[in-house]
Coordinates of C-alpha atoms and ligand atoms in Angstrom, one line a residue:
Chain I
M1 CA 34.5 -9.9 17.9
E2 CA 32.6 -11.8 20.4
L3 CA 28.9 -12.1 19.9
Y4 CA 27.1 -10.7 22.9
K5 CA 23.4 -10.9 22.0
Q6 CA 21.2 -11.5 19.1
G7 CA 18.3 -9.0 19.1
A8 CA 15.1 -8.7 17.1
E9 CA 16.8 -7.9 13.8
S10 CA 20.7 -7.5 14.5
K11 CA 23.7 -9.1 16.1
I12 CA 25.4 -7.2 18.9
Y13 CA 29.1 -7.9 19.4
I14 CA 31.4 -6.8 22.1
S15 CA 34.6 -4.9 21.0
F16 CA 37.0 -2.1 22.0
Y17 CA 37.3 1.3 20.5
S18 CA 40.5 3.2 21.7
D19 CA 40.5 1.2 25.0
R20 CA 36.8 1.8 25.5
K21 CA 34.5 -1.3 25.8
V22 CA 31.9 -0.8 23.0
I23 CA 29.2 -2.9 21.2
V24 CA 29.1 -3.0 17.5
K25 CA 25.4 -3.5 16.3
E26 CA 25.2 -5.2 12.9
R27 CA 22.1 -5.3 10.9
F28 CA 23.2 -8.3 9.0
S29 CA 21.6 -9.5 5.7
K30 CA 18.6 -11.5 6.3
L31 CA 18.7 -14.4 3.9
Y32 CA 15.0 -15.1 4.0
R33 CA 14.1 -11.8 2.3
N34 CA 14.7 -10.6 -1.2
Q35 CA 18.0 -8.8 -1.7
L36 CA 16.9 -5.5 -2.8
L37 CA 14.3 -5.3 0.0
D38 CA 16.8 -6.4 2.5
Q39 CA 19.5 -3.8 1.5
S40 CA 17.0 -0.9 1.7
I41 CA 15.5 -2.1 4.9
R42 CA 18.9 -2.5 6.6
R43 CA 20.2 0.9 5.3
E44 CA 17.1 2.9 6.2
R45 CA 16.9 1.4 9.8
T46 CA 20.6 2.0 10.5
K47 CA 20.4 5.6 9.4
A48 CA 17.1 6.2 11.3
E49 CA 18.7 4.6 14.5
A50 CA 21.7 7.0 14.4
K51 CA 19.7 10.1 13.9
A52 CA 17.2 9.2 16.8
I53 CA 20.1 8.3 19.3
L54 CA 21.6 11.7 18.6
K55 CA 18.6 13.6 18.8
C56 CA 17.6 12.0 22.1
K57 CA 21.0 12.6 23.6
Q58 CA 20.8 16.4 22.6
G59 CA 17.5 16.5 24.3
G60 CA 18.8 15.1 27.4
I61 CA 17.6 11.6 27.2
A62 CA 20.1 8.9 28.0
T63 CA 21.1 6.9 25.0
P64 CA 24.5 5.2 23.9
V65 CA 27.2 7.4 22.6
I66 CA 27.8 6.6 19.0
Y67 CA 31.5 6.3 18.0
L68 CA 31.3 5.0 14.4
L69 CA 28.7 4.8 11.8
D70 CA 29.3 2.5 8.8
L71 CA 26.3 2.7 6.7
N72 CA 27.5 0.5 3.8
N73 CA 27.7 -2.4 6.2
C74 CA 24.9 -1.3 8.4
K75 CA 27.0 -1.3 11.5
I76 CA 27.0 1.2 14.4
T77 CA 29.7 1.2 17.1
M78 CA 28.4 2.7 20.2
E79 CA 29.0 2.8 23.9
F80 CA 28.5 -0.4 26.0
I81 CA 26.0 0.3 28.7
N82 CA 26.6 -1.8 31.7
S83 CA 22.9 -2.9 32.3
Q84 CA 20.1 -5.2 32.1
T85 CA 17.1 -4.8 29.9
V86 CA 14.0 -3.9 31.7
N87 CA 12.4 -7.1 30.6
D88 CA 15.0 -9.1 32.3
F89 CA 15.0 -6.9 35.2
L90 CA 11.3 -7.5 35.6
N91 CA 11.3 -11.2 35.0
N92 CA 14.0 -11.5 37.7
L93 CA 11.9 -9.4 40.0
K94 CA 8.9 -11.8 39.6
N95 CA 10.9 -14.5 41.0
D96 CA 12.3 -12.3 43.8
K97 CA 9.9 -12.7 46.8
Q98 CA 11.4 -9.5 48.3
Y99 CA 10.5 -7.0 45.5
N100 CA 8.7 -4.1 46.7
D101 CA 5.7 -2.5 45.0
V102 CA 6.7 1.0 45.7
E103 CA 10.0 0.6 44.0
L104 CA 8.3 -1.2 41.2
T105 CA 5.8 1.6 40.7
K106 CA 8.7 4.1 40.7
L107 CA 10.5 2.3 37.9
L108 CA 7.4 2.0 35.8
M109 CA 6.7 5.8 36.3
E110 CA 10.3 6.6 35.3
I111 CA 9.8 4.4 32.2
G112 CA 6.6 6.5 31.4
A113 CA 8.5 9.7 31.9
V114 CA 11.4 8.8 29.4
I115 CA 8.9 8.1 26.8
G116 CA 6.8 11.2 27.5
K117 CA 10.0 13.2 27.2
M118 CA 11.0 11.5 24.0
H119 CA 7.6 12.1 22.5
S120 CA 7.7 15.8 23.6
L121 CA 11.1 16.0 21.8
G122 CA 9.3 15.0 18.6
I123 CA 10.7 11.4 18.4
F124 CA 8.6 8.3 17.6
H125 CA 10.4 5.1 18.6
G126 CA 8.5 2.4 16.8
D127 CA 9.6 -0.6 18.6
L128 CA 9.0 0.2 22.0
T129 CA 9.3 -3.0 24.2
T130 CA 10.8 -3.5 27.6
S131 CA 13.7 -5.2 25.7
N132 CA 14.7 -2.0 24.2
I133 CA 15.0 0.0 27.5
L134 CA 18.2 -0.7 29.5
R135 CA 18.5 -0.1 33.3
K136 CA 21.8 0.5 34.9
E137 CA 22.7 -0.5 38.3
D138 CA 21.9 3.0 39.7
G139 CA 18.6 2.9 38.0
T140 CA 19.2 5.2 35.0
L141 CA 17.1 4.3 32.1
V142 CA 18.7 4.0 28.7
L143 CA 16.7 4.0 25.6
I144 CA 18.1 1.9 22.5
D145 CA 17.0 0.2 19.2
F146 CA 15.6 3.1 17.1
G147 CA 15.6 1.4 13.7
L148 CA 11.8 1.9 13.2
S149 CA 11.9 5.6 14.6
H150 CA 11.0 8.8 12.8
F151 CA 10.7 12.5 13.9
N152 CA 7.7 14.8 14.1
P153 CA 5.2 12.0 15.1
S154 CA 1.5 12.5 15.0
N155 CA -0.8 11.8 18.1
E156 CA -1.5 8.5 16.4
D157 CA 2.1 7.7 16.2
K158 CA 2.7 8.5 19.8
A159 CA -0.5 6.4 20.8
V160 CA 0.9 3.4 18.8
D161 CA 4.2 3.5 20.8
L162 CA 2.3 3.4 24.0
Y163 CA 0.1 0.6 22.6
V164 CA 3.1 -1.6 21.5
L165 CA 4.6 -1.1 24.9
E166 CA 1.4 -2.2 26.6
R167 CA 1.1 -5.3 24.5
A168 CA 4.6 -6.3 24.9
F169 CA 4.3 -5.5 28.6
I170 CA 1.2 -7.7 28.9
S171 CA 2.8 -10.6 26.8
T172 CA 5.7 -10.9 28.9
H173 CA 5.0 -9.3 32.2
S174 CA 1.4 -10.6 32.7
Y175 CA 2.3 -10.6 36.4
F176 CA 2.5 -7.0 36.6
S177 CA 0.0 -6.1 33.9
D178 CA -2.3 -4.0 36.3
L179 CA 0.6 -1.7 36.8
F180 CA 0.8 -0.6 33.3
A181 CA -1.3 2.5 34.5
S182 CA 1.8 3.6 36.3
I183 CA 3.6 3.9 33.0
I184 CA 0.9 6.1 31.7
D185 CA 1.0 8.2 34.9
G186 CA 4.6 8.9 34.5
Y187 CA 4.1 9.6 30.8
K188 CA 1.3 12.3 31.6
H189 CA 3.7 14.1 34.0
A190 CA 6.7 14.2 31.8
Y191 CA 4.8 15.0 28.5
G192 CA 3.0 18.0 29.9
L193 CA 0.5 20.1 28.2
N194 CA -1.9 18.6 25.6
V195 CA -1.2 15.1 26.8
Q196 CA -4.9 14.4 27.0
S197 CA -5.2 14.3 23.3
I198 CA -2.6 11.4 23.1
I199 CA -4.1 9.5 25.9
N200 CA -7.6 9.8 24.1
Q201 CA -5.9 8.5 20.9
F202 CA -4.3 5.7 22.7
Q203 CA -7.9 4.6 23.7
I204 CA -9.0 4.8 20.3
V205 CA -6.0 2.7 19.1
R206 CA -6.7 0.1 21.7
A207 CA -10.4 0.0 21.0
R208 CA -9.6 -0.4 17.3
G209 CA -7.7 -3.6 17.9
R210 CA -10.5 -5.0 20.1
K211 CA -13.2 -4.3 17.5
R212 CA -11.3 -5.5 14.5
L213 CA -13.5 -8.0 12.6
M214 CA -11.8 -11.3 12.2
F215 CA -12.6 -14.7 10.7
G216 CA -10.8 -17.6 9.1
Chain S
M1 CA -11.2 -41.0 27.2
V2 CA -13.1 -38.3 25.4
I3 CA -14.5 -38.8 21.7
S4 CA -15.3 -35.4 20.5
L5 CA -17.1 -34.2 17.3
G6 CA -16.3 -30.8 15.9
F7 CA -18.2 -28.4 13.5
E8 CA -16.4 -25.5 11.7
G9 CA -18.0 -23.2 9.3
S10 CA -16.8 -19.7 9.9
A11 CA -15.8 -18.7 6.4
N12 CA -16.0 -20.8 3.1
K13 CA -15.0 -24.1 4.5
L14 CA -17.2 -26.4 6.2
G15 CA -15.4 -29.0 8.3
I16 CA -16.5 -31.8 10.5
G17 CA -13.9 -33.8 12.4
I18 CA -13.9 -36.5 15.1
V19 CA -11.0 -36.9 17.4
K20 CA -10.3 -39.2 20.4
D21 CA -7.9 -37.9 22.9
G22 CA -5.8 -36.3 20.2
E23 CA -6.1 -39.1 17.8
V24 CA -7.8 -37.9 14.5
L25 CA -10.6 -40.5 13.6
S26 CA -12.0 -38.3 10.7
N27 CA -11.3 -35.0 9.0
C28 CA -14.0 -34.1 6.5
R29 CA -14.0 -30.9 4.6
K30 CA -16.1 -29.3 1.8
T31 CA -15.0 -25.9 0.4
Y32 CA -17.4 -23.3 -1.3
I33 CA -15.5 -22.2 -4.4
T34 CA -16.6 -19.3 -6.4
P35 CA -15.8 -18.5 -10.1
P36 CA -12.5 -16.7 -10.9
G37 CA -12.5 -12.9 -10.1
E38 CA -15.4 -13.3 -7.4
G39 CA -15.1 -13.8 -3.6
F40 CA -17.6 -15.6 -1.6
L41 CA -20.5 -13.8 -0.1
P42 CA -22.2 -14.6 3.3
R43 CA -25.5 -15.7 2.0
E44 CA -24.3 -18.1 -0.6
T45 CA -21.7 -19.4 1.7
A46 CA -24.3 -20.1 4.4
K47 CA -26.4 -21.9 1.7
H48 CA -23.4 -24.2 0.8
H49 CA -22.9 -25.1 4.4
Q50 CA -26.6 -25.8 4.9
S51 CA -27.0 -28.1 1.8
N52 CA -23.8 -30.0 2.6
I53 CA -23.6 -30.2 6.4
I54 CA -25.7 -33.4 6.8
S55 CA -24.0 -35.5 4.2
L56 CA -20.6 -34.4 5.5
L57 CA -21.6 -35.4 9.0
E58 CA -22.5 -38.9 7.8
E59 CA -19.3 -39.2 6.0
A60 CA -17.5 -38.3 9.1
F61 CA -19.3 -41.0 11.1
I62 CA -18.6 -43.5 8.3
I63 CA -15.0 -42.8 8.1
S64 CA -14.5 -42.9 11.8
N65 CA -16.6 -46.0 12.1
L66 CA -18.5 -44.7 15.0
K67 CA -22.1 -44.2 16.0
P68 CA -23.5 -40.9 17.5
E69 CA -23.9 -42.8 20.8
E70 CA -20.3 -43.2 21.0
I71 CA -19.7 -39.3 20.9
D72 CA -19.0 -37.8 24.2
V73 CA -19.1 -34.0 23.5
V74 CA -20.3 -31.9 20.4
C75 CA -18.1 -28.8 19.8
F76 CA -18.8 -25.8 17.3
T77 CA -17.2 -22.7 16.2
K78 CA -18.6 -19.8 18.4
G79 CA -16.5 -17.1 16.4
P80 CA -14.8 -15.2 15.0
G81 CA -16.2 -15.6 11.5
I82 CA -18.9 -14.4 9.1
G83 CA -22.3 -14.2 10.7
A84 CA -24.7 -16.3 8.3
P85 CA -22.1 -19.4 7.8
L86 CA -21.4 -19.3 11.5
A87 CA -25.0 -19.5 12.6
S88 CA -25.9 -22.1 10.0
V89 CA -23.3 -24.5 11.5
A90 CA -24.1 -23.7 14.9
V91 CA -27.7 -24.7 14.7
V92 CA -26.8 -28.0 13.5
A93 CA -24.3 -28.5 16.4
R94 CA -27.1 -27.4 18.8
T95 CA -29.6 -29.7 17.3
V96 CA -27.5 -32.8 17.2
A97 CA -26.2 -32.1 20.9
Q98 CA -29.9 -32.1 22.0
L99 CA -30.9 -34.9 20.0
W100 CA -28.2 -37.3 21.2
N101 CA -28.2 -35.6 24.7
K102 CA -24.5 -34.6 24.7
P103 CA -22.7 -31.7 26.2
L104 CA -22.2 -28.8 23.7
I105 CA -18.9 -26.7 23.8
P106 CA -18.3 -23.4 22.1
V107 CA -15.0 -22.9 20.7
N108 CA -12.9 -19.9 19.5
H109 CA -11.7 -20.5 16.0
C110 CA -8.3 -18.9 16.4
I111 CA -7.4 -20.8 19.6
A112 CA -8.5 -24.0 17.9
H113 CA -5.9 -23.4 15.1
I114 CA -3.3 -22.9 17.7
E115 CA -4.2 -26.0 19.7
M116 CA -4.5 -28.2 16.7
G117 CA -0.9 -27.0 15.5
R118 CA 0.6 -27.8 18.9
L119 CA -1.1 -31.2 18.8
I120 CA 0.2 -32.2 15.4
T121 CA 3.7 -30.8 15.8
S122 CA 4.1 -31.5 19.5
S123 CA 5.5 -28.1 20.1
D124 CA 5.5 -26.9 23.7
N125 CA 5.3 -23.2 24.1
P126 CA 5.9 -21.7 20.5
T127 CA 5.5 -18.1 19.3
V128 CA 2.5 -18.5 17.0
L129 CA 2.1 -16.8 13.5
Y130 CA -1.6 -17.2 12.7
V131 CA -2.1 -16.2 9.0
S132 CA -5.4 -16.7 7.2
G133 CA -8.0 -15.2 5.0
G134 CA -9.4 -13.2 7.8
N135 CA -6.6 -13.1 10.4
T136 CA -3.0 -12.2 10.8
Q137 CA -1.6 -12.2 14.2
V138 CA 1.6 -12.8 16.2
I139 CA 0.7 -14.6 19.4
A140 CA 2.6 -15.4 22.6
Y141 CA 1.2 -17.6 25.6
S142 CA 1.5 -16.0 28.9
G143 CA -0.7 -15.9 32.2
N144 CA -3.3 -18.4 30.9
H145 CA -4.1 -16.3 27.8
Y146 CA -3.0 -16.4 24.2
R147 CA -1.7 -12.7 23.9
I148 CA -1.8 -10.9 20.6
F149 CA 1.7 -9.3 20.3
G150 CA 1.2 -7.9 16.9
E151 CA -1.3 -8.1 14.2
T152 CA -2.4 -6.5 11.0
I153 CA -4.1 -3.2 11.4
D154 CA -6.2 -3.3 8.3
I155 CA -6.8 -6.4 6.1
A156 CA -5.5 -10.0 6.7
V157 CA -2.7 -11.3 4.7
G158 CA -4.7 -14.0 3.1
N159 CA -7.4 -11.4 2.0
C160 CA -4.6 -9.3 0.4
L161 CA -3.4 -12.3 -1.6
D162 CA -7.0 -13.5 -2.4
R163 CA -7.9 -10.1 -3.8
F164 CA -4.8 -9.7 -5.9
A165 CA -5.7 -13.2 -7.3
R166 CA -8.9 -11.7 -8.3
V167 CA -7.3 -8.9 -10.0
L168 CA -5.3 -11.3 -12.1
K169 CA -8.5 -13.4 -12.6
L170 CA -6.9 -16.7 -11.1
S171 CA -8.8 -19.5 -10.4
N172 CA -10.3 -20.0 -6.8
D173 CA -9.9 -23.7 -7.0
P174 CA -8.4 -25.1 -4.6
S175 CA -7.9 -21.7 -3.3
P176 CA -6.7 -18.3 -4.7
G177 CA -3.7 -18.2 -2.4
Y178 CA -2.5 -21.7 -3.7
N179 CA -2.7 -20.4 -7.2
I180 CA -0.8 -17.2 -6.2
E181 CA 1.9 -19.4 -4.6
Q182 CA 2.2 -21.5 -7.9
M183 CA 2.7 -18.4 -10.0
A184 CA 5.1 -16.8 -7.6
K185 CA 7.3 -19.9 -7.9
K186 CA 8.0 -18.9 -11.7
G187 CA 8.4 -15.0 -10.9
L188 CA 11.9 -13.7 -11.3
K189 CA 11.8 -10.0 -11.3
Y190 CA 11.2 -8.1 -8.0
H191 CA 9.1 -5.0 -8.1
K192 CA 9.5 -2.8 -5.1
L193 CA 6.3 -2.6 -3.0
P194 CA 5.5 -0.5 0.0
Y195 CA 6.8 -2.2 3.2
V196 CA 4.7 -1.4 6.2
V197 CA 5.8 -2.4 9.6
K198 CA 4.5 -0.3 12.6
G199 CA 5.8 -1.5 15.9
M200 CA 4.7 -5.0 16.0
D201 CA 1.8 -4.6 13.7
V202 CA 1.7 -4.8 9.8
S203 CA -0.5 -3.0 7.4
F204 CA -1.4 -4.7 4.0
S205 CA -4.2 -2.5 2.5
G206 CA -1.6 0.2 1.2
I207 CA 0.3 -2.5 -0.6
L208 CA -2.9 -3.9 -2.2
S209 CA -4.0 -0.7 -3.5
Y210 CA -0.6 0.1 -4.8
I211 CA -0.4 -3.1 -6.7
E212 CA -4.0 -3.1 -7.9
E213 CA -3.5 0.2 -9.3
K214 CA -0.3 -0.5 -11.1
A215 CA -0.8 -4.0 -12.2
Q216 CA -2.4 -3.1 -15.5
S217 CA 0.4 -0.7 -16.7
L218 CA 3.3 -3.1 -15.5
L219 CA 1.8 -6.0 -17.3
S220 CA 0.7 -4.3 -20.5
S221 CA 4.0 -2.6 -20.9
G222 CA 5.6 -6.0 -20.9
E223 CA 8.0 -5.0 -18.0
Y224 CA 6.6 -7.5 -15.5
T225 CA 4.8 -10.8 -15.9
P226 CA 1.8 -11.8 -13.7
E227 CA 4.3 -14.4 -12.2
D228 CA 6.7 -11.5 -11.2
L229 CA 3.8 -9.7 -9.6
C230 CA 2.7 -12.6 -7.5
F231 CA 6.4 -13.1 -6.6
S232 CA 7.0 -9.6 -5.6
L233 CA 3.7 -9.5 -3.5
Q234 CA 4.5 -12.8 -1.7
E235 CA 8.1 -11.8 -0.9
T236 CA 7.2 -8.4 0.5
L237 CA 4.1 -9.5 2.6
F238 CA 6.0 -12.5 3.9
A239 CA 9.0 -10.5 4.9
M240 CA 6.8 -8.3 7.0
L241 CA 5.4 -11.4 8.8
I242 CA 8.7 -13.0 9.4
E243 CA 10.1 -9.7 10.7
T244 CA 7.3 -9.2 13.2
T245 CA 7.5 -12.8 14.3
E246 CA 11.2 -12.5 14.9
R247 CA 10.6 -9.3 17.0
A248 CA 8.1 -11.3 19.2
M249 CA 10.5 -14.3 19.6
S250 CA 13.3 -11.8 20.6
H251 CA 11.2 -10.1 23.2
C252 CA 9.8 -13.4 24.6
K253 CA 13.1 -15.2 24.3
S254 CA 11.3 -18.0 22.5
K255 CA 13.1 -20.7 20.5
E256 CA 10.0 -22.1 18.8
V257 CA 7.7 -20.8 16.0
L258 CA 4.5 -22.4 14.9
I259 CA 2.7 -21.4 11.8
V260 CA -1.0 -22.0 11.6
G261 CA -4.0 -20.9 9.5
G262 CA -4.6 -21.2 5.8
V263 CA -1.7 -19.1 4.6
G264 CA 0.4 -21.3 6.8
C265 CA 0.6 -24.1 4.2
N266 CA 2.4 -21.8 1.8
E267 CA 5.7 -23.3 1.1
R268 CA 7.6 -20.1 0.5
L269 CA 6.4 -18.7 4.0
Q270 CA 7.5 -21.9 5.6
E271 CA 10.8 -21.6 3.9
M272 CA 11.4 -18.0 4.8
M273 CA 10.5 -18.7 8.5
K274 CA 12.8 -21.7 8.6
I275 CA 15.8 -19.7 7.4
M276 CA 14.9 -17.0 10.1
C277 CA 14.7 -19.8 12.6
D278 CA 17.9 -21.4 11.7
E279 CA 19.6 -18.1 11.9
R280 CA 18.4 -17.8 15.6
G281 CA 18.9 -21.5 16.5
A282 CA 15.1 -21.8 16.7
I283 CA 12.9 -24.6 15.4
L284 CA 10.1 -24.1 13.2
Y285 CA 6.9 -26.2 13.4
A286 CA 4.3 -26.1 10.7
T287 CA 1.5 -28.3 9.4
D288 CA 0.1 -29.2 6.0
E289 CA -3.2 -28.2 4.3
R290 CA -5.2 -31.0 6.4
F291 CA -4.8 -29.0 9.5
C292 CA -3.7 -25.4 8.4
I293 CA -6.7 -24.9 6.5
D294 CA -9.9 -24.6 8.5
N295 CA -11.2 -27.9 9.6
G296 CA -13.4 -29.6 12.1
V297 CA -10.9 -31.5 14.0
M298 CA -9.3 -28.5 15.5
I299 CA -12.8 -27.7 16.9
A300 CA -13.2 -31.1 18.2
H301 CA -9.7 -31.2 19.8
T302 CA -10.0 -27.8 21.3
G303 CA -13.5 -28.3 22.7
A304 CA -12.3 -31.7 24.2
L305 CA -9.3 -29.9 26.0
M306 CA -11.9 -27.4 27.3
Y307 CA -14.4 -30.1 28.4
K308 CA -11.6 -32.2 30.2
S309 CA -10.5 -29.0 32.1
G310 CA -14.0 -28.7 33.5
Y311 CA -15.6 -26.2 31.1
K312 CA -19.3 -25.5 31.9
T313 CA -21.4 -24.3 28.9
T314 CA -23.8 -21.4 30.0
W315 CA -27.0 -20.8 27.7
E316 CA -25.4 -17.6 26.3
D317 CA -22.4 -19.4 25.1
T318 CA -24.3 -21.6 22.7
F319 CA -24.7 -18.4 20.4
C320 CA -22.1 -17.5 17.8
T321 CA -20.4 -14.2 17.4
Q322 CA -18.5 -12.5 14.5
R323 CA -16.1 -10.9 16.9
F324 CA -14.3 -13.0 19.3
R325 CA -10.7 -12.0 20.1
T326 CA -8.0 -14.6 20.8
D327 CA -7.0 -12.9 24.0
E328 CA -10.4 -13.0 25.5
V329 CA -10.4 -16.8 26.1
E330 CA -9.0 -18.1 29.5
V331 CA -7.0 -21.0 28.7
T332 CA -7.9 -23.5 31.5
W333 CA -6.0 -26.4 30.0
R334 CA -2.4 -25.2 30.0
P335 CA -0.1 -24.3 32.9
Ligands
ADP401 N1 24.7 0.0 23.9 C1 24.4 -1.2 24.5 N2 25.0 -1.6 25.6 C2 24.6 -2.9 26.2 N3 23.8 -3.7 25.7 C3 23.3 -3.3 24.5 C4 23.5 -2.1 23.9 N4 22.7 -2.1 22.8 C5 22.0 -3.2 22.8 N5 22.2 -4.1 23.8 C6 21.8 -5.3 24.1 O1 21.6 -6.0 22.9 C7 20.1 -6.4 22.7 C8 19.7 -6.1 21.2 O2 20.0 -4.9 21.0 P1 19.0 -4.0 20.1 O3 19.5 -2.6 19.8 O4 17.6 -4.0 20.8 O5 18.9 -4.8 18.7 P2 17.7 -5.3 17.9 O6 17.2 -4.3 16.9 O7 18.3 -6.5 17.2 O8 16.7 -5.8 18.8 C9 19.4 -5.4 23.8 O9 18.2 -6.0 24.3 C10 20.4 -5.3 24.8 O10 20.4 -6.4 25.6
MG402 MG1 15.7 -4.8 20.3

């Protein structure tokens, strides 16, 4: 199999599954960590990922189709999404003098909307960065990389998802950092009722970071 | 050419260093060491710094073979840190700056760790893991700020190790973390501990209370040795740090890692990070205890960078502050 990408914790290979182009995501053994710890982490994450991808799909959020789940080897065979990560898309946009603010704002609102919908379905992502959101040519957004996800999140969990995204956004897209507000706007619309309690919690989580006492 | 004098005393290490355009001319340090089982308290630490700072300053001048007239700029740690020791050191920095009529530059301690690491290792734009007794952050540089990508949501990794060393009544000489590291080298049996990664953030307080509570019974039953517990704790905490660092690298497409801060001289942490880096085709940069552990040179060097890029100190700037986030500082000396 041909190595396609190395992500944050796995290797992604290109392969074929009855003529369909697929990717095989392997959470390979990390030699730096203790074996017992390594095995339990890889297994739990693979399981969590498969469950969340399925639940999202059932709720109408675009995620890759899963073809095979091999828990013993921590491998998931899934649909190949012909796409760019939102991370790459934004980085390319930065260099593209012709980009237009209206379209960008629309993209960010849509990102917010997908997350809002995911949360309203009772799914916490856990590693929500722009590298884990794919954008197809036609603009469809596909969520991936659910290894740290779980169901029935508290408001705190949902706020943490937004906080992770915000920091990842600022760390890599500081050009556009003023526009993070558009993601929140999209989120509010999609989440619907009771969204204010999550936004409040998001402010608390942020403030906690800023107030943390540090020395040494 | 800029010759810079730096004062550091934000925790239990008092450091004074002199640097000339990146060349270290002296790096003097004195550590306040408490008896086994005890942590350092603000008042006593401040006293330690107050009683040693003048002789350490003399030593820094003797080693560098310089006279106060030859100094161009005086730098000190503005924060973050513990109030009383910070203030004790800042007052001396302000005094000598006035006495010798030199500009005074306030430096962020965390930024100083990063800049010193970059200087010593010549790394260009690394993802930074900053790990010490008071701090645990994964940092990436973007848009003239060091951005905090992930961090601890409760206690720092070094604090977690130090507090467990106290449970085991290990010596604080040279540091509790060093003694845990030596014990861990002899540990064999892994005891599974909670593993808490939340997004890019880590949490250590649950692990600490778990192991604090269980330690007595695990040890007295003879099931585990103290060495095993040190080993298990280190393996778990460090795996969490490597994982979040790798997440940041993957997102930022970074091929360099720099480890800074006092826990950064832990050889097991460096070894684990090296394995991860090799796997990704990335390079690990780390420094030894001279520069990892709090020191005055890092303050002097960073202050010099600020000074050369035209930093103008305002009156308010000459105070110190316990809270001073890494991402607050505008980095004017890097593109
Ligand atoms: N189904 C897919 N189709 C196309 N590309 C994918 C797919 N899944 C992952 N990728 C690519 O591989 C990268 C890493 O995958 P990801 O699931 O995020 O793994 P990791 O947990 O290691 O980060 C993604 O950023 C994306 O570029
Ligand atoms: Mg990923």
